[in-house]
């Protein structure tokens, strides 16, 4: 066991050093003509896989619009959410467009563009639930499901210290558990929850309410994560976000998925 642990530690160390070397080199001398984009594919309506296994959703449409504006060729790579930042740092892709919130903790690891949307977190409960509101006392002793390694998991731990928090690898898994009566509540982005409860699968449940805004938890909105040092690519994305909002492309994409302004204030 010790030998295995040592080898694993060495592998992780080498992997981390390799990622750090890539990050430190930056893109000052690079001409971007191709950009590899990482996304999860399990977070509808922002990103999901269709019946053919192709990535779809708001994140993906925004990514394609930004790539067109930047005049670069983009390809997509699916990656598990909890390994997204290490995969970026280790050069599996060049950018993460997967509804990743810009938080102080993540900013220590990656370079973020400006936001491309900002929506609040919320709680959903079964339709016959006796939970009256989103106050901590109302959720005391209740089981709350949430996807791990997310701002929503941090929010649940912070706002509901006396709840039994159950962390899931994907949003689909907590949805299955509340649909089958194994959870009292779930937490996620209010858009994700609202669209889910409007679907046949989410007919079990209702949105209880939004959670309080907290920039230390939720950050400044969802941004595009890049490797540290890729300042040129950041400027390209930032300029492209401004451009697609100005020419109406952003609104066209937004209106395909939502009935309100997801960009936020």
Short mmCIF file of C-alpha atoms in Angstrom, two decimals:
data_model
loop_
_atom_site.label_atom_id
_atom_site.label_comp_id
_atom_site.label_asym_id
_atom_site.label_seq_id
_atom_site.Cartn_x
_atom_site.Cartn_y
_atom_site.Cartn_z
CA UNK A 1 0.00 0.00 0.00
CA UNK A 2 2.79 2.44 0.83
CA UNK A 3 4.43 1.83 -2.55
CA UNK A 4 1.14 2.42 -4.36
CA UNK A 5 0.52 5.62 -2.40
CA UNK A 6 4.05 6.83 -3.14
CA UNK A 7 3.65 6.19 -6.85
CA UNK A 8 0.29 7.93 -6.88
CA UNK A 9 1.71 10.90 -5.03
CA UNK A 10 4.60 11.11 -7.48
CA UNK A 11 2.21 10.95 -10.41
CA UNK A 12 0.04 13.70 -8.97
CA UNK A 13 3.11 15.83 -8.24
CA UNK A 14 4.46 15.45 -11.77
CA UNK A 15 1.04 16.17 -13.21
CA UNK A 16 0.72 19.31 -11.08
CA UNK A 17 4.20 20.50 -12.03
CA UNK A 18 3.45 19.93 -15.70
CA UNK A 19 0.26 21.95 -15.38
CA UNK A 20 2.09 24.72 -13.56
CA UNK A 21 4.72 24.88 -16.29
CA UNK A 22 2.03 25.27 -18.94
CA UNK A 23 0.30 27.96 -16.88
CA UNK A 24 3.49 29.93 -16.21
CA UNK A 25 4.46 30.05 -19.88
CA UNK A 26 1.36 32.06 -20.77
CA UNK A 27 0.23 32.89 -24.30
CA UNK A 28 2.11 36.13 -25.01
CA UNK A 29 3.86 34.56 -27.99
CA UNK A 30 0.92 32.46 -29.17
CA UNK A 31 -1.42 33.19 -32.05
CA UNK A 32 -4.78 31.67 -31.23
CA UNK A 33 -6.39 30.02 -34.25
CA UNK A 34 -7.83 26.98 -32.44
CA UNK A 35 -9.34 26.80 -28.95
CA UNK A 36 -10.25 23.57 -27.15
CA UNK A 37 -13.21 24.05 -24.83
CA UNK A 38 -14.01 21.83 -21.86
CA UNK A 39 -17.59 21.38 -20.64
CA UNK A 40 -19.43 18.88 -18.48
CA UNK A 41 -22.46 17.82 -20.51
CA UNK A 42 -24.58 17.06 -17.43
CA UNK A 43 -26.01 20.43 -16.41
CA UNK A 44 -29.11 21.21 -18.49
CA UNK A 45 -30.13 23.68 -19.83
CA UNK A 46 -26.61 25.12 -19.69
CA UNK A 47 -24.75 22.08 -21.01
CA UNK A 48 -25.95 18.56 -21.77
CA UNK A 49 -25.51 15.69 -24.21
CA UNK A 50 -28.24 15.09 -26.78
CA UNK A 51 -29.38 11.67 -27.98
CA UNK A 52 -26.43 11.48 -30.37
CA UNK A 53 -23.92 12.34 -27.63
CA UNK A 54 -23.30 15.87 -28.90
CA UNK A 55 -22.87 18.75 -26.47
CA UNK A 56 -25.78 21.19 -26.46
CA UNK A 57 -27.09 24.00 -24.27
CA UNK A 58 -26.71 27.68 -23.44
CA UNK A 59 -23.01 27.35 -22.54
CA UNK A 60 -22.30 25.60 -25.84
CA UNK A 61 -24.23 28.08 -27.98
CA UNK A 62 -22.47 30.97 -26.25
CA UNK A 63 -19.12 29.23 -26.79
CA UNK A 64 -19.80 28.80 -30.50
CA UNK A 65 -20.88 32.44 -30.83
CA UNK A 66 -17.73 33.62 -29.05
CA UNK A 67 -15.51 31.45 -31.24
CA UNK A 68 -17.18 32.84 -34.36
CA UNK A 69 -16.69 36.40 -33.09
CA UNK A 70 -13.01 35.68 -32.32
CA UNK A 71 -12.56 34.02 -35.73
CA UNK A 72 -11.07 30.87 -34.23
CA UNK A 73 -11.89 27.19 -34.70
CA UNK A 74 -13.26 25.62 -31.56
CA UNK A 75 -13.57 21.98 -30.52
CA UNK A 76 -15.28 20.59 -27.43
CA UNK A 77 -14.12 18.11 -24.81
CA UNK A 78 -16.41 16.61 -22.16
CA UNK A 79 -14.95 16.27 -18.68
CA UNK A 80 -16.26 15.36 -15.21
CA UNK A 81 -17.03 18.48 -13.22
CA UNK A 82 -14.82 17.71 -10.22
CA UNK A 83 -11.77 17.28 -12.47
CA UNK A 84 -12.39 20.32 -14.66
CA UNK A 85 -9.74 22.68 -13.26
CA UNK A 86 -6.95 20.05 -13.07
CA UNK A 87 -7.73 19.05 -16.69
CA UNK A 88 -7.48 22.70 -17.78
CA UNK A 89 -4.21 23.19 -15.91
CA UNK A 90 -2.80 20.04 -17.50
CA UNK A 91 -3.61 21.21 -21.04
CA UNK A 92 -6.49 18.86 -21.85
CA UNK A 93 -8.29 21.95 -23.13
CA UNK A 94 -7.73 25.71 -23.24
CA UNK A 95 -10.94 27.07 -21.74
CA UNK A 96 -13.78 25.89 -19.52
CA UNK A 97 -17.25 27.03 -20.57
CA UNK A 98 -19.41 25.09 -18.14
CA UNK A 99 -21.28 27.55 -15.91
CA UNK A 100 -18.27 27.89 -13.61
CA UNK A 101 -18.82 30.63 -11.02
CA UNK A 102 -16.07 33.20 -10.58
CA UNK A 103 -15.19 32.71 -6.91
CA UNK A 104 -12.18 33.94 -4.90
CA UNK A 105 -11.05 30.35 -4.26
CA UNK A 106 -11.12 29.41 -7.96
CA UNK A 107 -9.35 32.64 -8.92
CA UNK A 108 -6.32 31.34 -7.03
CA UNK A 109 -6.14 28.46 -9.51
CA UNK A 110 -7.33 29.82 -12.86
CA UNK A 111 -7.72 33.03 -14.83
CA UNK A 112 -11.32 34.08 -15.43
CA UNK A 113 -12.89 36.17 -18.15
CA UNK A 114 -15.63 38.61 -17.29
CA UNK A 115 -18.99 36.97 -16.55
CA UNK A 116 -21.28 35.78 -19.32
CA UNK A 117 -24.28 35.22 -17.03
CA UNK A 118 -25.31 35.46 -13.39
CA UNK A 119 -28.30 33.73 -11.77
CA UNK A 120 -28.98 32.90 -8.09
CA UNK A 121 -28.97 29.60 -6.23
CA UNK A 122 -32.24 28.14 -4.94
CA UNK A 123 -33.89 25.22 -3.15
CA UNK A 124 -36.46 22.79 -4.57
CA UNK A 125 -38.62 20.44 -2.50
CA UNK A 126 -41.32 17.83 -3.16
CA UNK A 127 -44.71 19.36 -3.94
CA UNK A 128 -46.21 17.91 -0.75
CA UNK A 129 -43.33 19.13 1.44
CA UNK A 130 -44.14 20.83 4.73
CA UNK A 131 -40.94 22.93 4.55
CA UNK A 132 -42.27 26.48 4.54
CA UNK A 133 -39.26 28.58 3.55
CA UNK A 134 -35.50 28.65 2.99
CA UNK A 135 -34.57 29.67 6.54
CA UNK A 136 -31.99 27.56 8.36
CA UNK A 137 -34.47 26.52 11.05
CA UNK A 138 -36.88 25.16 8.45
CA UNK A 139 -34.19 22.85 7.05
CA UNK A 140 -32.79 21.69 10.40
CA UNK A 141 -32.52 17.89 10.37
CA UNK A 142 -33.64 17.68 6.74
CA UNK A 143 -31.67 15.92 3.98
CA UNK A 144 -30.48 18.22 1.20
CA UNK A 145 -28.97 16.92 -2.03
CA UNK A 146 -26.46 18.95 -4.04
CA UNK A 147 -23.76 18.40 -6.65
CA UNK A 148 -20.27 18.28 -5.19
CA UNK A 149 -17.45 20.74 -5.94
CA UNK A 150 -19.96 23.50 -6.68
CA UNK A 151 -20.83 26.87 -5.19
CA UNK A 152 -24.23 25.38 -4.37
CA UNK A 153 -22.61 22.74 -2.14
CA UNK A 154 -20.73 25.48 -0.31
CA UNK A 155 -23.93 27.52 0.05
CA UNK A 156 -25.86 24.59 1.54
CA UNK A 157 -23.08 23.89 4.05
CA UNK A 158 -23.04 27.59 5.00
CA UNK A 159 -26.76 28.37 5.13
CA UNK A 160 -28.00 25.05 6.58
CA UNK A 161 -25.46 23.88 9.19
CA UNK A 162 -27.98 21.59 10.92
CA UNK A 163 -29.13 19.81 7.76
CA UNK A 164 -27.93 16.42 6.53
CA UNK A 165 -26.13 17.44 3.32
CA UNK A 166 -25.67 14.69 0.73
CA UNK A 167 -23.20 15.40 -2.04
CA UNK A 168 -23.60 13.85 -5.50
CA UNK A 169 -21.18 13.62 -8.46
CA UNK A 170 -23.78 15.04 -10.87
CA UNK A 171 -27.04 16.98 -10.76
CA UNK A 172 -28.85 14.08 -12.43
CA UNK A 173 -28.14 11.85 -9.43
CA UNK A 174 -29.61 14.15 -6.79
CA UNK A 175 -32.65 14.67 -9.03
CA UNK A 176 -33.24 10.92 -9.15
CA UNK A 177 -33.03 10.67 -5.36
CA UNK A 178 -35.54 13.44 -4.67
CA UNK A 179 -37.84 12.07 -7.37
CA UNK A 180 -37.77 8.76 -5.50
CA UNK A 181 -38.40 10.26 -2.07
CA UNK A 182 -34.90 9.92 -0.66
CA UNK A 183 -34.28 13.65 -0.10
CA UNK A 184 -36.19 16.49 1.53
CA UNK A 185 -34.71 19.21 -0.67
CA UNK A 186 -32.10 19.91 -3.35
CA UNK A 187 -30.10 23.01 -4.19
CA UNK A 188 -28.82 24.31 -7.52
CA UNK A 189 -29.03 27.29 -9.85
CA UNK A 190 -32.60 28.61 -9.93
CA UNK A 191 -32.71 28.24 -13.74
CA UNK A 192 -31.63 24.59 -13.58
CA UNK A 193 -34.23 23.82 -10.93
CA UNK A 194 -37.01 25.78 -12.65
CA UNK A 195 -36.53 24.06 -15.98
CA UNK A 196 -36.26 20.66 -14.32
CA UNK A 197 -39.56 21.02 -12.42
CA UNK A 198 -41.24 22.08 -15.67
CA UNK A 199 -40.20 18.74 -17.21
CA UNK A 200 -41.96 15.36 -16.71
CA UNK A 201 -39.02 14.15 -14.62
CA UNK A 202 -39.28 17.11 -12.25
CA UNK A 203 -43.07 16.96 -11.82
CA UNK A 204 -42.48 15.72 -8.27
CA UNK A 205 -41.18 19.01 -7.06
CA UNK A 206 -41.44 22.79 -6.76
CA UNK A 207 -39.00 25.64 -6.26
CA UNK A 208 -39.12 26.69 -2.61
CA UNK A 209 -37.21 29.94 -3.12
CA UNK A 210 -33.94 31.63 -3.99
CA UNK A 211 -31.02 31.67 -1.55
CA UNK A 212 -29.40 34.92 -0.36
CA UNK A 213 -26.75 36.38 -2.69
CA UNK A 214 -23.22 36.03 -1.35
CA UNK A 215 -20.27 36.93 -3.57
CA UNK A 216 -17.87 35.00 -1.34
CA UNK A 217 -19.86 31.84 -2.14
CA UNK A 218 -21.46 32.41 -5.54
CA UNK A 219 -18.87 34.78 -6.95
CA UNK A 220 -19.55 37.44 -9.57
CA UNK A 221 -21.37 35.20 -12.01
CA UNK A 222 -20.31 32.46 -14.42
CA UNK A 223 -17.13 33.11 -16.36
CA UNK A 224 -14.82 31.28 -18.72
CA UNK A 225 -11.89 29.67 -16.90
CA UNK A 226 -8.45 29.82 -18.53
CA UNK A 227 -4.95 28.85 -17.49
CA UNK A 228 -3.04 31.43 -15.48
CA UNK A 229 -0.98 33.54 -17.87
CA UNK A 230 -3.26 33.23 -20.90
CA UNK A 231 -4.00 36.95 -20.85
CA UNK A 232 -4.26 37.23 -24.63
CA UNK A 233 -7.00 34.59 -24.76
CA UNK A 234 -8.79 36.32 -21.87
CA UNK A 235 -8.89 39.60 -23.78
CA UNK A 236 -10.17 37.83 -26.87
CA UNK A 237 -13.02 36.26 -24.89
CA UNK A 238 -13.81 39.47 -22.97
CA UNK A 239 -13.98 41.49 -26.19
CA UNK A 240 -16.14 38.81 -27.81
CA UNK A 241 -18.60 38.79 -24.88
CA UNK A 242 -19.03 42.55 -25.26
CA UNK A 243 -19.47 42.18 -29.03
CA UNK A 244 -22.15 39.46 -28.97
CA UNK A 245 -24.11 41.38 -26.37
CA UNK A 246 -23.92 44.53 -28.47
CA UNK A 247 -24.96 42.95 -31.79
CA UNK A 248 -27.93 40.97 -30.44
CA UNK A 249 -26.38 37.51 -30.71
CA UNK A 250 -26.39 37.03 -26.94
CA UNK A 251 -30.09 37.91 -26.66
CA UNK A 252 -30.98 35.53 -29.50
CA UNK A 253 -29.24 32.68 -27.68
CA UNK A 254 -30.66 33.68 -24.30
CA UNK A 255 -34.22 33.80 -25.66
CA UNK A 256 -33.82 30.25 -26.96
CA UNK A 257 -33.47 28.98 -23.39
CA UNK A 258 -34.88 31.56 -20.98
CA UNK A 259 -37.74 34.02 -20.60
CA UNK A 260 -35.68 36.56 -18.65
CA UNK A 261 -32.29 38.28 -18.68
CA UNK A 262 -29.72 35.76 -17.40
CA UNK A 263 -26.82 38.18 -17.74
CA UNK A 264 -27.84 39.93 -14.53
CA UNK A 265 -26.75 43.31 -13.21
#
